Short mmCIF file of C-alpha atoms in Angstrom, two decimals:
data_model
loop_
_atom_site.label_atom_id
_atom_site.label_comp_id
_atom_site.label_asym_id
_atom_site.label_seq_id
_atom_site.Cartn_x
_atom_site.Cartn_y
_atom_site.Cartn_z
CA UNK A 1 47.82 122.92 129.46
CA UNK A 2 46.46 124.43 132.89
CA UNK A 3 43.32 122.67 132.18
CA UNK A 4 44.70 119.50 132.02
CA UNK A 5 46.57 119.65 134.94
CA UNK A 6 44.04 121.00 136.82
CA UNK A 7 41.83 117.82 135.70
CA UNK A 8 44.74 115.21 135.61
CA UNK A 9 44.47 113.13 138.62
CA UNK A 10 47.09 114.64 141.46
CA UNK A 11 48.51 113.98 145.10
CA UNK A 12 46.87 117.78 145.20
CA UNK A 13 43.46 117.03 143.89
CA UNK A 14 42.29 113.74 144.47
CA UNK A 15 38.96 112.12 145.78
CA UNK A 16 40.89 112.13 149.48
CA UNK A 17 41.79 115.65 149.22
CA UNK A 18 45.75 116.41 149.15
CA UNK A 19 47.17 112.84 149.35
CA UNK A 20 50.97 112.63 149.91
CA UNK A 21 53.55 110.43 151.47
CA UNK A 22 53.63 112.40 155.30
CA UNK A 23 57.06 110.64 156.38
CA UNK A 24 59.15 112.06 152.89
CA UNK A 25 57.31 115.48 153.17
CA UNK A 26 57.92 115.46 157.25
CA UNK A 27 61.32 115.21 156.61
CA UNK A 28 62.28 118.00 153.83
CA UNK A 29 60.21 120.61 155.82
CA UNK A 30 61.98 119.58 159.05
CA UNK A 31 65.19 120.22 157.29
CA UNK A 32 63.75 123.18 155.27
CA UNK A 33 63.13 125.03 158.81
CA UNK A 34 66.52 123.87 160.40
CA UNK A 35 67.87 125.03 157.48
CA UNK A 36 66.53 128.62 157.59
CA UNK A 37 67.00 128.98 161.08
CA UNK A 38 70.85 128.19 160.65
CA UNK A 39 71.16 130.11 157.44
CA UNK A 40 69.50 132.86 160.27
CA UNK A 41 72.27 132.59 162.56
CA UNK A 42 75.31 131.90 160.05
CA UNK A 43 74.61 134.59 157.89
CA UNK A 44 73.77 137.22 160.30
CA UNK A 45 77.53 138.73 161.20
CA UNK A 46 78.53 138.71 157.44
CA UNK A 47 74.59 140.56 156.22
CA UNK A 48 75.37 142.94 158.38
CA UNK A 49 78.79 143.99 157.50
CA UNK A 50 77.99 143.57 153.34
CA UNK A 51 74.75 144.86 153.31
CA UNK A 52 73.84 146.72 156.99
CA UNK A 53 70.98 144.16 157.55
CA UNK A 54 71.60 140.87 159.46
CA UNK A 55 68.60 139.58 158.32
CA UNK A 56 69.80 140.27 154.31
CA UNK A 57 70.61 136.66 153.25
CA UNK A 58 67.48 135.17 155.73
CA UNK A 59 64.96 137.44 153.93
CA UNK A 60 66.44 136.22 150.48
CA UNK A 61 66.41 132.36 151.70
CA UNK A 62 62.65 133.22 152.16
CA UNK A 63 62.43 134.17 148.74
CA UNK A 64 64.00 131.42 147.32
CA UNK A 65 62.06 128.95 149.53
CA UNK A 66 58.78 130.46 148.21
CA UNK A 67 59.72 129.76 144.61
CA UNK A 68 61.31 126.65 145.61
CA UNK A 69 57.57 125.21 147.15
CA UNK A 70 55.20 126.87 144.15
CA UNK A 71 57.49 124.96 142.19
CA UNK A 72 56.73 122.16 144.08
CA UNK A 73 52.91 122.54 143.88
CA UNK A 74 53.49 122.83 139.98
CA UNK A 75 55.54 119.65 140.02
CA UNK A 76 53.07 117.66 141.84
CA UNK A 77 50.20 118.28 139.30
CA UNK A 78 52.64 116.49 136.02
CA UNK A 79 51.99 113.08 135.47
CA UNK A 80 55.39 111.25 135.30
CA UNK A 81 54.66 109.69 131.89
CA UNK A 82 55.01 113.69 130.80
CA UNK A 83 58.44 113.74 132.55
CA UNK A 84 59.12 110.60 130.32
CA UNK A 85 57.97 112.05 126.99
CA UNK A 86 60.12 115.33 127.53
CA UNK A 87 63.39 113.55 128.54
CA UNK A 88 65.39 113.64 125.09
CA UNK A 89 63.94 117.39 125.05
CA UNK A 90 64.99 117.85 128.83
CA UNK A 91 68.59 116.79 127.73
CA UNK A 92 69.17 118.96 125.35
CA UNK A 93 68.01 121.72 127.99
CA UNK A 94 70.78 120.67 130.53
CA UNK A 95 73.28 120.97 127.67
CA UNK A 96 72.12 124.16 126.39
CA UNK A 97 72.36 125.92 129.48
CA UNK A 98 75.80 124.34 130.54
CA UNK A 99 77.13 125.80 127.14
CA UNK A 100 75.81 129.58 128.24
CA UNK A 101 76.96 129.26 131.17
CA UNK A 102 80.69 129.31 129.98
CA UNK A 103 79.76 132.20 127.66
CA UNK A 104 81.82 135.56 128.58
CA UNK A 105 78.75 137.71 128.97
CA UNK A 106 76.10 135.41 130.25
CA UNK A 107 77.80 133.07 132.70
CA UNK A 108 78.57 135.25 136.38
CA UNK A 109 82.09 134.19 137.38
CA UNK A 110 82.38 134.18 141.19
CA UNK A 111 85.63 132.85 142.73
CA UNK A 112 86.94 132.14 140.00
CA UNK A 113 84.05 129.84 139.01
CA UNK A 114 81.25 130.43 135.91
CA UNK A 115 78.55 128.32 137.17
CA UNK A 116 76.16 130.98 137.24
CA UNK A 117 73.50 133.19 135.04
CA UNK A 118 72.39 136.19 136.01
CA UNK A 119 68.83 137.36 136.01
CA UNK A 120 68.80 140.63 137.91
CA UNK A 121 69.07 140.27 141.11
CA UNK A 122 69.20 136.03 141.38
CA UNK A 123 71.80 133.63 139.41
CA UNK A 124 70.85 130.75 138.53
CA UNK A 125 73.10 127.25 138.93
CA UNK A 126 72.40 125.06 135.15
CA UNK A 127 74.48 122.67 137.15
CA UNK A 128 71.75 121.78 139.77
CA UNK A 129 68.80 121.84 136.78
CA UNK A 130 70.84 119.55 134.59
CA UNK A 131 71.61 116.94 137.30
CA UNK A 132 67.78 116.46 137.49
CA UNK A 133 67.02 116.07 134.10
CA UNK A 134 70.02 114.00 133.46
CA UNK A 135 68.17 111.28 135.92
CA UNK A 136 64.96 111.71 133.80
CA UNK A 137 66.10 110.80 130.74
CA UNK A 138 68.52 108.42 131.87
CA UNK A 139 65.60 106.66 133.42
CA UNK A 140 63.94 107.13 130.66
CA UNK A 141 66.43 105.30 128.28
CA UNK A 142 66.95 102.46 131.13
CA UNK A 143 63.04 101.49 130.49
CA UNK A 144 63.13 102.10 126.74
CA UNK A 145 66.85 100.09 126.35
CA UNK A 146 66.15 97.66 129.26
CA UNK A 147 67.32 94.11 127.69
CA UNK A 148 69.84 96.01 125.46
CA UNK A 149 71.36 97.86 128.90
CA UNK A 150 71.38 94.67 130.62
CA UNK A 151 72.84 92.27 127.54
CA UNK A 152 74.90 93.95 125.51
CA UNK A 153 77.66 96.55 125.35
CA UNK A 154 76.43 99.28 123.45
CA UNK A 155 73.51 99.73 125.39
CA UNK A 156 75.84 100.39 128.35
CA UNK A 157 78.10 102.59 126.60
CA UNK A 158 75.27 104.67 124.64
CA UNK A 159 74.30 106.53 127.90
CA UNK A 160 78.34 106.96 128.87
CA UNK A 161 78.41 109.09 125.43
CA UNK A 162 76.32 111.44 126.79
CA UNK A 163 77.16 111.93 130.14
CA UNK A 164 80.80 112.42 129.06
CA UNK A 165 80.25 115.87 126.93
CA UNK A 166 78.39 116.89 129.90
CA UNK A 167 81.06 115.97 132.43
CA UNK A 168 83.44 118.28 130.81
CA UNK A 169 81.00 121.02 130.35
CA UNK A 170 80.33 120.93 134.03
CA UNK A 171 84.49 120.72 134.32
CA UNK A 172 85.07 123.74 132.10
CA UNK A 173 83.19 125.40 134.54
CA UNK A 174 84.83 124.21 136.52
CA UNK A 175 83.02 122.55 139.24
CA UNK A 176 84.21 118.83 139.69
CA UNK A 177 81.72 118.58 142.70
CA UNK A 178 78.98 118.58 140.63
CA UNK A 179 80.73 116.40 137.94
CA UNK A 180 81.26 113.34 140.73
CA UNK A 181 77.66 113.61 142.32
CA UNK A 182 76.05 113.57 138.61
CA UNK A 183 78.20 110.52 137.49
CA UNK A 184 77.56 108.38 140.52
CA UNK A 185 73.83 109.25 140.87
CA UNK A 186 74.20 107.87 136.97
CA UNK A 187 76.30 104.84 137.76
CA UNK A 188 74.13 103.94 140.19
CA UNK A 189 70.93 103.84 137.82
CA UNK A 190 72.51 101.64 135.44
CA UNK A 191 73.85 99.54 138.15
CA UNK A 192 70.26 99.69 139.46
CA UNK A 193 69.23 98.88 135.49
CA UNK A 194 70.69 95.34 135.31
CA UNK A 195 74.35 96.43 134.14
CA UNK A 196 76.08 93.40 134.64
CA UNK A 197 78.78 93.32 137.30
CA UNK A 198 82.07 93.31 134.83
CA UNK A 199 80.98 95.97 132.99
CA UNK A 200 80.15 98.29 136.16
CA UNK A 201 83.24 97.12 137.74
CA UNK A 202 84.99 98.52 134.41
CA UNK A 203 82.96 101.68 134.75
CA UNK A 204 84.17 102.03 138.13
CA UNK A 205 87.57 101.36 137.38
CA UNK A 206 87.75 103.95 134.48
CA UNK A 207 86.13 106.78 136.74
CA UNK A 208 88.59 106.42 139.22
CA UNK A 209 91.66 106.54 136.68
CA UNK A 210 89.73 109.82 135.49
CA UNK A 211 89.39 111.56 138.97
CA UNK A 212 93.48 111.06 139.30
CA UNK A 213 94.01 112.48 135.85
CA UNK A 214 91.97 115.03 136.45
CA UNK A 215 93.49 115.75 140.03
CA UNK A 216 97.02 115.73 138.87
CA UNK A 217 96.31 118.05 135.60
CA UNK A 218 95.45 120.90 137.91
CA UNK A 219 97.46 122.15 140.55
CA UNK A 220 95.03 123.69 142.97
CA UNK A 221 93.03 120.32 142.76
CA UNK A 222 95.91 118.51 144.12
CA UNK A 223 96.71 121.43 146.56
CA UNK A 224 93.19 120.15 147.84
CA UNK A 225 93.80 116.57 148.04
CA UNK A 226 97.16 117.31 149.81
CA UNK A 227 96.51 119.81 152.42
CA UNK A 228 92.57 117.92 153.90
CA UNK A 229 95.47 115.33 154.95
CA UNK A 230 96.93 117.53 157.21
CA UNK A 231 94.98 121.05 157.32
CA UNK A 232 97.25 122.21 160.49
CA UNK A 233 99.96 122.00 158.10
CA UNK A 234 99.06 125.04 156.58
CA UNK A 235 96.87 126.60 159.23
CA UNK A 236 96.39 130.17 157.92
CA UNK A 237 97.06 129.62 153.93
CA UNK A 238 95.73 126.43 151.98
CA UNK A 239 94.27 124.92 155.56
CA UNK A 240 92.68 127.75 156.56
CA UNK A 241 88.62 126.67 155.91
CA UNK A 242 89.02 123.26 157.17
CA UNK A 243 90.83 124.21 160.26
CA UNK A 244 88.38 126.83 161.04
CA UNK A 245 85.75 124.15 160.56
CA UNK A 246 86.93 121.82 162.89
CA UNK A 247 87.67 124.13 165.97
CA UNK A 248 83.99 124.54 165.28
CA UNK A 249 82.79 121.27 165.86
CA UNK A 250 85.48 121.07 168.80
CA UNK A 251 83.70 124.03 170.31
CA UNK A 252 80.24 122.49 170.31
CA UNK A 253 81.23 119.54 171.93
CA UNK A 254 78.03 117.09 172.88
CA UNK A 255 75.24 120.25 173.34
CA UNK A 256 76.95 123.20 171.90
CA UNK A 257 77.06 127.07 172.62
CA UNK A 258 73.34 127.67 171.63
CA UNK A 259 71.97 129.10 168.97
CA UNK A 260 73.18 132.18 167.45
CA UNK A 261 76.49 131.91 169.68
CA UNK A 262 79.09 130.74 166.63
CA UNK A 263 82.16 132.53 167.16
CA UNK A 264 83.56 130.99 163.97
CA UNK A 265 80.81 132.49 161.93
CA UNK A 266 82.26 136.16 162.68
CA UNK A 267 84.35 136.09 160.36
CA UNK A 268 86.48 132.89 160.55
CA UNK A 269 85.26 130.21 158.66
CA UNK A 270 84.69 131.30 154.89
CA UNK A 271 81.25 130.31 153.55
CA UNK A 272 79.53 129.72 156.80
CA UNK A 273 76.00 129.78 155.61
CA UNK A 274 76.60 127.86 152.75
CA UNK A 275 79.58 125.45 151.97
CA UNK A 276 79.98 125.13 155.48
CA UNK A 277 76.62 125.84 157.71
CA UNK A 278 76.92 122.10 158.96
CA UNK A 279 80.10 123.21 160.97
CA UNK A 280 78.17 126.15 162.22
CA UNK A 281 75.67 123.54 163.38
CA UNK A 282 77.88 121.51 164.74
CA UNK A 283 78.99 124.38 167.06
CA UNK A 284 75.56 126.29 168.00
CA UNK A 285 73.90 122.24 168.90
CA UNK A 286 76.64 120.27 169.40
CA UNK A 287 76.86 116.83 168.85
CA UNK A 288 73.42 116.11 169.93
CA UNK A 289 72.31 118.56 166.94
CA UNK A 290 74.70 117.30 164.57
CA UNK A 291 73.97 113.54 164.89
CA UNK A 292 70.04 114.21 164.75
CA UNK A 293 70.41 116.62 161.53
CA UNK A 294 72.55 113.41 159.92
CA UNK A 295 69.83 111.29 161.11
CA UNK A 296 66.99 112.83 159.11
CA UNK A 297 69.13 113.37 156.60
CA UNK A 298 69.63 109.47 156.82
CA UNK A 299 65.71 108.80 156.74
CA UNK A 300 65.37 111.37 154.07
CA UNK A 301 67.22 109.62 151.91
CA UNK A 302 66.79 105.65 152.85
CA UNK A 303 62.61 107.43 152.08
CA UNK A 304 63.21 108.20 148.71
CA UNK A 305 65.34 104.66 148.00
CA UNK A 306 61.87 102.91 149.36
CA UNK A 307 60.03 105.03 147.35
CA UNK A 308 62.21 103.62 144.14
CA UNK A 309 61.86 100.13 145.53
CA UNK A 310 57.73 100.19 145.96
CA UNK A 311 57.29 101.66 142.23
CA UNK A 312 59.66 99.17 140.68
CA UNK A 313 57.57 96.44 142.73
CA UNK A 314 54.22 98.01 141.16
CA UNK A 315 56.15 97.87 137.64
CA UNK A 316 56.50 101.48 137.29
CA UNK A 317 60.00 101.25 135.73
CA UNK A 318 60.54 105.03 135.00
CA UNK A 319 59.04 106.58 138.02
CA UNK A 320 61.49 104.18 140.26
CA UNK A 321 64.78 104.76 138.30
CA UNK A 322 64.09 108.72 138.51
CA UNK A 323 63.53 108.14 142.34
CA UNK A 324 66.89 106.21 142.46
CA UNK A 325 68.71 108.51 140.80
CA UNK A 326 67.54 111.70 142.61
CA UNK A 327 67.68 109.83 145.84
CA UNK A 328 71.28 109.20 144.80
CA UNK A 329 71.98 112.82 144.14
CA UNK A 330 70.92 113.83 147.71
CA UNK A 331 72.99 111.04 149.14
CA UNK A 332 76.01 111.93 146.72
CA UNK A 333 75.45 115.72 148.15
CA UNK A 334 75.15 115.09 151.33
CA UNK A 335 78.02 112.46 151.90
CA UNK A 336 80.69 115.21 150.14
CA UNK A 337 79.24 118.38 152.22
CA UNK A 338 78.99 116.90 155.37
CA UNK A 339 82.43 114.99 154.48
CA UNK A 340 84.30 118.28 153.72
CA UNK A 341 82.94 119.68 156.98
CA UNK A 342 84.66 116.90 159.04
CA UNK A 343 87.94 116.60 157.15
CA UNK A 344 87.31 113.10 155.67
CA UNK A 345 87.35 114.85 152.23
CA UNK A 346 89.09 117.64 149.86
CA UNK A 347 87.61 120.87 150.39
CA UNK A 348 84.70 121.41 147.45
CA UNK A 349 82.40 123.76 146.96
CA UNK A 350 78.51 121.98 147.03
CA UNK A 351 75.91 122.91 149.33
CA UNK A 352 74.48 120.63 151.86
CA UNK A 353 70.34 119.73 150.48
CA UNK A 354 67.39 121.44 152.10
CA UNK A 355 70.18 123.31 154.17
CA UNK A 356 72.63 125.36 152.75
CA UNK A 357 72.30 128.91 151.01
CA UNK A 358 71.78 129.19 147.16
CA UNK A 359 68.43 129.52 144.92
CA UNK A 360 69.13 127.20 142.76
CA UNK A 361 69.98 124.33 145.03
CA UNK A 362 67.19 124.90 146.97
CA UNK A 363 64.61 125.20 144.39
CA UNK A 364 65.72 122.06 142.95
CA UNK A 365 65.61 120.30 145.80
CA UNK A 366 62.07 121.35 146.17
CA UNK A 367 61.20 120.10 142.67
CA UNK A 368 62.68 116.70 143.45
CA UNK A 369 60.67 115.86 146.57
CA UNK A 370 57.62 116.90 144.78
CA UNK A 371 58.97 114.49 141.77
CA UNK A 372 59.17 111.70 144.93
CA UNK A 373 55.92 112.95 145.98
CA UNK A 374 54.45 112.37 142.94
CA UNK A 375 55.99 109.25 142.23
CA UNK A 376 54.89 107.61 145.40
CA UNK A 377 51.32 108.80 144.90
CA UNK A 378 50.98 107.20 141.38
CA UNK A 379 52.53 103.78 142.65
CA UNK A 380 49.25 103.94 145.27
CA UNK A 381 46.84 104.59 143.16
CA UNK A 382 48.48 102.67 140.18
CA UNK A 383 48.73 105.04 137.66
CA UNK A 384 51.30 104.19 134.93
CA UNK A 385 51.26 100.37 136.29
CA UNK A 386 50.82 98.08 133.40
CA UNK A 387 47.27 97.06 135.33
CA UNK A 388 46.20 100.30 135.89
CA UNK A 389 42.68 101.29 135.10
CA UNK A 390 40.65 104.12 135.46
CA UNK A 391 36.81 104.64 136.96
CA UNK A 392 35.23 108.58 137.01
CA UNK A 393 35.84 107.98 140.80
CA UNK A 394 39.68 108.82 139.61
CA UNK A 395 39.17 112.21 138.52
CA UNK A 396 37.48 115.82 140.12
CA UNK A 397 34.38 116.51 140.03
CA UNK A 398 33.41 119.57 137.61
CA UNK A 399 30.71 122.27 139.28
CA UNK A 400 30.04 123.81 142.21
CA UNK A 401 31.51 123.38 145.73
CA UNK A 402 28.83 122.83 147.17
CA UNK A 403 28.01 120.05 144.24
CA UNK A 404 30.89 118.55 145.01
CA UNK A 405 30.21 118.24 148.75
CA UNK A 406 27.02 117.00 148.04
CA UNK A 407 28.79 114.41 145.98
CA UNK A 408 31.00 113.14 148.53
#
């Protein structure tokens, strides 16, 4: 299997040495480093109190941002018709691990929560794996079910099957932020697919009638949805986070109190180097910060949409629909984080991409840019095209390296 990776034509080993789309990877590093240095400076007051080291959660970041890019480099060298084959097999993954996850004895609950397995030291989130390989075989299906999707009613509804079970797995968990970002990165690709209007405008119409259901069956849900409306309300009880939240973005005002300066990350917002880092932000670079991290977090994700758009154009049907969909996930992620931060939505636990503390999250956001990596690469040099060919020009050269130089 190493062999033929290592042979397989790659963004990492190509006649033009590492090939890959600089704008996309600019990006994700820019907001890998902001996102280290804030995790730095939110996390510092609470490491040292928990574990007598203020660097404790920077030094783990590091960690987890070391797995995240080997599994990156990994990514990068699997041809996306692999990622097609293994879809059906990569579905029955994601529900495997959302059922252990909800088993007493495997599944970690924290705050009241089981979304995690424990491996030692490190838990692992199924919910961030299974998004992704929802996408892949959804896409895959899409290309395999294309005039059925697009004519008939049972090719719509087939894929709604699935992601149902999963949507209450990921509920029983619960974690309903999760559920929302998976469905609409889903709706999306089958709007993308050629779902005709009526029957997404049904879709639409039925999710919404589920998310008040499934607000009003639980009380602390609609606690949520009550008190964002008026956090100051409830100041110190059910307000508390958001409140502390927004007197941090009222202290940066338009160039904040520096870095490392937070006072709200001693101890009064809750979750300040992950949930809610982008208030932290907000208040350590002001304004000026704020609207610039929002702005590559814009061109981050309008990338990845063009990256969906070119492949489709070259006629690589799967490789665009899984760029769509994860582009839709970091949209869906980044609208809801940055949303709860501000008040426009109900407090919800999901991390802000590329930024926030947690392995998981982090790792798999990592494996999806190498995914859009990848997938921008092979539209280039035409791989999985319906005209693609191949010359020996395409592949390595086997010997020495100094053979190889001599080659070029």
């Amino acid at each position: 299997m190493l062999t033929f990776l290592k042979l397989s034509p790659s963004p990492l080993v190509s006649q033009r040495g590492i090939d890959l789309d600089f704008p996309l990877l600019a990006g994700c590093l820019a907001l890998l480093g902001l996102g280290l240095v804030m995790i730095t400076s939110a996390s510092s007051e609470v490491a040292a109190a928990q574990s007598g080291s203020p660097l404790f959660h920077m030094l783990r970041h590091l960690v987890y941002l070391v797995i995240g890019i080997s599994a990156a480099l990994v990514t990068l060298l699997v041809p996306m018709a692999t990622w097609q084959r293994l879809g059906g097999l990569l579905l029955l993954v994601a529900f495997a691990i959302l059922v252990l996850v909800l088993i007493p004895g495997i599944g970690r609950e924290v705050n009241g929560s089981s979304r995690w397995i424990g491996f030692g030291m490190f838990n692992v989130q199924p919910s961030e794996i299974a998004k992704v390989f929802v996408v892949i075989y959804l896409a895959g299906y899409l290309v395999r079910r294309q005039e059925e999707v697009r004519e008939s009613w049972m090719g719509f509804l087939k894929p709604i099957f699935v992601l149902i079970p999963m949507a209450g797995l990921l509920l029983a968990e619960p974690d309903f932020g999760a559920t929302v970002v998976m469905l609409g990165a889903a709706a999306a690709m089958l709007f993308l697919g050629g779902v005709g209007l009526l029957r997404f405008s049904m879709l639409a119409a039925a999710a919404i009638a589920a998310v008040v259901v499934l607000v009003q069956t639980q009380e602390y849900r609609l606690q949520r949805l009550i008190t964002f409306t008026d956090p100051w309300a409830d100041q110190f009880g059910s307000g508390y986070q958001l409140t502390q939240a927004l007197i941090a973005f009222g202290r940066g005002e338009w160039l904040g109190v520096g870095l490392g300066n937070s006072i709200q990350k001693q101890f009064y917002l809750p979750e300040a180097h992950t949930d809610f880092v982008f208030a932290v932000l907000a208040e350590e670079l002001g304004m000026v910060g704020a609207l610039a991290t929002l702005g590559l977090f814009l061109f981050v994700g309008l990338r990845a949409l063009y990256i969906g758009l070119w492949a489709e154009k070259a006629r690589q049907f799967f490789s665009a629909y899984v760029a769509f969909g994860l582009a839709f996930l970091w949209i869906g992620q980044f609208l809801i984080n940055i949303g709860v931060n501000v008040g426009l939505l109900p407090t919800k636990g999901l991390t802000l991409p590329f930024l926030s503390y947690g392995g998981s999250s982090l790792v798999i956001c990592c494996v999806s840019l190498a995914l859009l990596l990848r997938i921008e690469w092979e539209r280039r040099a035409e791989l999985g095209s319906e005209e693609a060919t191949f010359e020996e020009a395409d592949f390595p050269e086997e010997g020495t390296a100094a053979e190889v130089q001599h080659a070029r």
